[in-house]
Amino acid sequence: MKVSRRTQEERTAATRAALIEAGRKLFAEHGYAGVGTETLVRAAGISRGALYHQFGDKTELFAEVLAAVEADVARRLAAAAPAGDGGDLVAVMTRAVEAWLDACEDPEVQRIVLIDGPSVLGWVRWRAICQPHILGLIEAVLTRAAADGELRSLPIRPLAHLLLAIADEAAMYLHAADDQTTARAEIVRIVDTLVRGLTVREA
């Protein structure tokens, strides 16, 4: 009977996946500062040496965890507001904002993306990791709206950056609000007004 053996590549992938999965759970529950390397490797079922071999240190593992969480958020937004679903710009952007605010209620997103991400990695690196995931979705929605003649004649890339900044600040505002129900309703109403101002019908 032939015994199959995992390749080195498969073992490496499995080790990285185990560490990222453990990191997501622990960082979300306890924050970056509250999780030691020994706790991480024990939860992942690997050696401390494997952690250092794969990621170098806890900070680099955290960066990979952040990227994984942000990629999941991007998939949720794409499912909620696909760029090519035939909806108008206001409807698509409103659904995207609602999905983003829903995602921000997830402890993983709150702690890893919004709180620890900028402080642990610094704003520049945090932005470099998070931006590509969501920015591409916003650009796709705007590009489709421009092709449909719905968007005012505006440069899409800087507009996408500005809308992404609004989304990030909205999440921070909601997270800090005493009355989150009211804050959420106000955010959605403001975004609706802003996006309507970008459409040709409002020109």
Short mmCIF file of C-alpha atoms in Angstrom, two decimals:
data_model
loop_
_atom_site.label_atom_id
_atom_site.label_comp_id
_atom_site.label_asym_id
_atom_site.label_seq_id
_atom_site.Cartn_x
_atom_site.Cartn_y
_atom_site.Cartn_z
CA MET A 1 0.00 0.00 0.00
CA LYS A 2 1.43 3.32 -1.05
CA VAL A 3 1.51 5.99 1.64
CA SER A 4 1.03 9.48 0.26
CA ARG A 5 3.36 12.11 1.61
CA ARG A 6 2.66 15.80 1.62
CA THR A 7 5.10 17.88 -0.34
CA GLN A 8 7.11 20.60 1.32
CA GLU A 9 4.90 23.15 -0.40
CA GLU A 10 1.77 21.53 1.02
CA ARG A 11 3.27 21.41 4.52
CA THR A 12 4.24 25.06 4.28
CA ALA A 13 0.76 26.04 3.13
CA ALA A 14 -0.83 24.06 5.94
CA THR A 15 1.44 25.64 8.56
CA ARG A 16 0.74 29.15 7.31
CA ALA A 17 -2.99 28.50 7.18
CA ALA A 18 -2.99 27.16 10.75
CA LEU A 19 -1.13 30.20 12.02
CA ILE A 20 -3.37 32.65 10.18
CA GLU A 21 -6.50 30.90 11.44
CA ALA A 22 -5.22 30.93 15.02
CA GLY A 23 -4.15 34.56 14.65
CA ARG A 24 -7.54 35.66 13.38
CA LYS A 25 -9.31 34.16 16.37
CA LEU A 26 -6.84 35.29 19.02
CA PHE A 27 -6.17 38.79 17.70
CA ALA A 28 -9.92 39.40 17.38
CA GLU A 29 -10.59 38.22 20.93
CA HIS A 30 -7.60 39.68 22.77
CA GLY A 31 -6.02 42.27 20.50
CA TYR A 32 -2.49 42.20 19.14
CA ALA A 33 -0.86 43.22 22.42
CA GLY A 34 -2.81 40.60 24.37
CA VAL A 35 -1.56 37.61 22.37
CA GLY A 36 1.88 36.13 22.92
CA THR A 37 3.79 33.99 20.44
CA GLU A 38 3.52 30.96 22.73
CA THR A 39 -0.27 31.27 22.72
CA LEU A 40 -0.28 31.56 18.93
CA VAL A 41 1.85 28.51 18.26
CA ARG A 42 -0.02 26.42 20.81
CA ALA A 43 -3.36 27.31 19.24
CA ALA A 44 -2.00 26.54 15.76
CA GLY A 45 -0.44 23.28 16.89
CA ILE A 46 3.02 24.12 15.58
CA SER A 47 6.44 25.01 16.98
CA ARG A 48 7.69 28.50 17.73
CA GLY A 49 10.42 27.91 15.17
CA ALA A 50 7.80 27.31 12.48
CA LEU A 51 6.23 30.70 13.26
CA TYR A 52 9.53 32.48 12.86
CA HIS A 53 10.40 30.49 9.76
CA GLN A 54 7.11 31.30 8.01
CA PHE A 55 6.55 34.89 9.12
CA GLY A 56 9.64 36.17 10.87
CA ASP A 57 7.76 37.46 13.89
CA LYS A 58 4.31 38.13 15.33
CA THR A 59 3.98 41.45 13.50
CA GLU A 60 4.40 39.83 10.11
CA LEU A 61 1.84 37.19 11.01
CA PHE A 62 -0.53 39.97 12.03
CA ALA A 63 -0.02 41.63 8.64
CA GLU A 64 -1.05 38.40 6.90
CA VAL A 65 -4.06 38.03 9.19
CA LEU A 66 -5.09 41.60 8.37
CA ALA A 67 -4.84 40.87 4.64
CA ALA A 68 -6.96 37.72 5.05
CA VAL A 69 -9.68 39.55 7.00
CA GLU A 70 -9.74 42.42 4.51
CA ALA A 71 -9.99 40.01 1.59
CA ASP A 72 -13.02 38.40 3.22
CA VAL A 73 -14.62 41.82 3.68
CA ALA A 74 -14.04 42.58 0.01
CA ARG A 75 -15.79 39.36 -0.97
CA ARG A 76 -18.75 40.26 1.22
CA LEU A 77 -19.02 43.68 -0.41
CA ALA A 78 -18.70 42.23 -3.90
CA ALA A 79 -21.53 39.80 -3.15
CA ALA A 80 -23.73 42.56 -1.72
CA ALA A 81 -23.14 45.10 -4.47
CA PRO A 82 -21.70 43.57 -7.66
CA ALA A 83 -20.57 46.17 -10.17
CA GLY A 84 -22.39 44.57 -13.08
CA ASP A 85 -25.75 43.76 -11.54
CA GLY A 86 -27.65 46.40 -13.47
CA GLY A 87 -28.51 48.49 -10.43
CA ASP A 88 -28.07 52.24 -10.50
CA LEU A 89 -25.07 53.84 -8.84
CA VAL A 90 -26.96 55.10 -5.81
CA ALA A 91 -28.51 51.69 -5.11
CA VAL A 92 -25.23 49.81 -5.57
CA MET A 93 -23.25 52.20 -3.37
CA THR A 94 -25.93 52.17 -0.70
CA ARG A 95 -25.85 48.37 -0.58
CA ALA A 96 -22.06 48.48 -0.41
CA VAL A 97 -22.12 50.91 2.50
CA GLU A 98 -24.69 48.81 4.34
CA ALA A 99 -22.56 45.70 3.81
CA TRP A 100 -19.43 47.54 4.95
CA LEU A 101 -21.12 48.74 8.13
CA ASP A 102 -22.41 45.19 8.74
CA ALA A 103 -18.87 43.87 8.33
CA CYS A 104 -17.57 46.45 10.78
CA GLU A 105 -19.75 44.93 13.50
CA ASP A 106 -17.70 41.74 13.24
CA PRO A 107 -15.16 41.58 16.11
CA GLU A 108 -12.46 40.51 13.62
CA VAL A 109 -12.94 43.61 11.52
CA GLN A 110 -13.34 45.95 14.48
CA ARG A 111 -10.23 44.83 16.30
CA ILE A 112 -7.89 43.69 13.54
CA VAL A 113 -8.73 46.10 10.73
CA LEU A 114 -9.97 49.25 12.44
CA ILE A 115 -8.19 49.35 15.80
CA ASP A 116 -4.98 47.33 15.79
CA GLY A 117 -4.15 47.51 12.09
CA PRO A 118 -3.07 51.18 11.93
CA SER A 119 -1.42 51.17 15.38
CA VAL A 120 0.53 47.92 14.95
CA LEU A 121 1.65 48.33 11.35
CA GLY A 122 1.58 52.10 10.96
CA TRP A 123 -0.84 53.98 8.75
CA VAL A 124 1.19 53.63 5.55
CA ARG A 125 1.54 49.86 5.69
CA TRP A 126 -2.01 49.35 7.00
CA ARG A 127 -3.31 51.36 4.05
CA ALA A 128 -1.11 49.46 1.58
CA ILE A 129 -2.53 46.13 2.79
CA CYS A 130 -6.18 47.16 3.02
CA GLN A 131 -6.57 49.54 0.13
CA PRO A 132 -6.23 47.19 -2.88
CA HIS A 133 -9.06 44.93 -1.74
CA ILE A 134 -11.82 47.54 -1.50
CA LEU A 135 -10.43 50.17 -3.85
CA GLY A 136 -10.73 47.85 -6.83
CA LEU A 137 -14.40 47.23 -6.08
CA ILE A 138 -15.17 50.93 -5.86
CA GLU A 139 -13.33 51.62 -9.12
CA ALA A 140 -15.26 48.83 -10.85
CA VAL A 141 -18.61 50.26 -9.72
CA LEU A 142 -17.64 53.77 -10.82
CA THR A 143 -16.27 52.54 -14.15
CA ARG A 144 -19.54 50.72 -14.86
CA ALA A 145 -21.56 53.81 -13.91
CA ALA A 146 -19.41 55.98 -16.19
CA ALA A 147 -19.85 53.53 -19.07
CA ASP A 148 -23.61 53.61 -18.53
CA GLY A 149 -23.58 57.40 -18.70
CA GLU A 150 -24.73 57.65 -15.11
CA LEU A 151 -21.65 59.19 -13.49
CA ARG A 152 -20.64 62.80 -13.94
CA SER A 153 -17.46 63.39 -15.91
CA LEU A 154 -15.01 62.91 -13.06
CA PRO A 155 -11.63 61.14 -12.81
CA ILE A 156 -12.46 57.71 -11.44
CA ARG A 157 -9.29 56.78 -9.55
CA PRO A 158 -9.11 59.84 -7.25
CA LEU A 159 -12.88 59.65 -6.77
CA ALA A 160 -12.52 56.01 -5.68
CA HIS A 161 -9.83 57.03 -3.18
CA LEU A 162 -12.06 59.73 -1.72
CA LEU A 163 -15.02 57.37 -1.40
CA LEU A 164 -12.80 54.79 0.29
CA ALA A 165 -11.67 57.43 2.79
CA ILE A 166 -15.32 58.23 3.54
CA ALA A 167 -16.02 54.53 4.14
CA ASP A 168 -13.08 54.20 6.55
CA GLU A 169 -14.07 57.30 8.51
CA ALA A 170 -17.69 56.16 8.60
CA ALA A 171 -16.58 52.88 10.19
CA MET A 172 -14.51 54.70 12.80
CA TYR A 173 -17.36 57.08 13.57
CA LEU A 174 -19.85 54.24 13.93
CA HIS A 175 -17.50 52.25 16.16
CA ALA A 176 -17.09 55.19 18.56
CA ALA A 177 -20.74 56.30 18.56
CA ASP A 178 -22.78 55.99 21.75
CA ASP A 179 -25.97 55.52 19.72
CA GLN A 180 -24.89 53.27 16.86
CA THR A 181 -28.39 52.86 15.44
CA THR A 182 -28.74 56.60 14.93
CA ALA A 183 -25.15 56.95 13.74
CA ARG A 184 -25.64 54.23 11.13
CA ALA A 185 -28.84 55.79 9.80
CA GLU A 186 -27.11 59.18 9.55
CA ILE A 187 -24.13 57.70 7.72
CA VAL A 188 -26.33 55.95 5.16
CA ARG A 189 -28.36 59.12 4.58
CA ILE A 190 -25.21 61.21 4.08
CA VAL A 191 -23.65 58.70 1.69
CA ASP A 192 -26.88 58.55 -0.29
CA THR A 193 -26.83 62.35 -0.64
CA LEU A 194 -23.16 62.42 -1.65
CA VAL A 195 -23.52 59.68 -4.26
CA ARG A 196 -26.63 61.30 -5.75
CA GLY A 197 -24.50 64.41 -6.22
CA LEU A 198 -22.13 62.39 -8.39
CA THR A 199 -24.80 61.21 -10.80
CA VAL A 200 -25.71 62.88 -14.07
CA ARG A 201 -29.37 63.09 -13.11
CA GLU A 202 -28.43 65.48 -10.29
CA ALA A 203 -26.25 67.73 -12.46
#
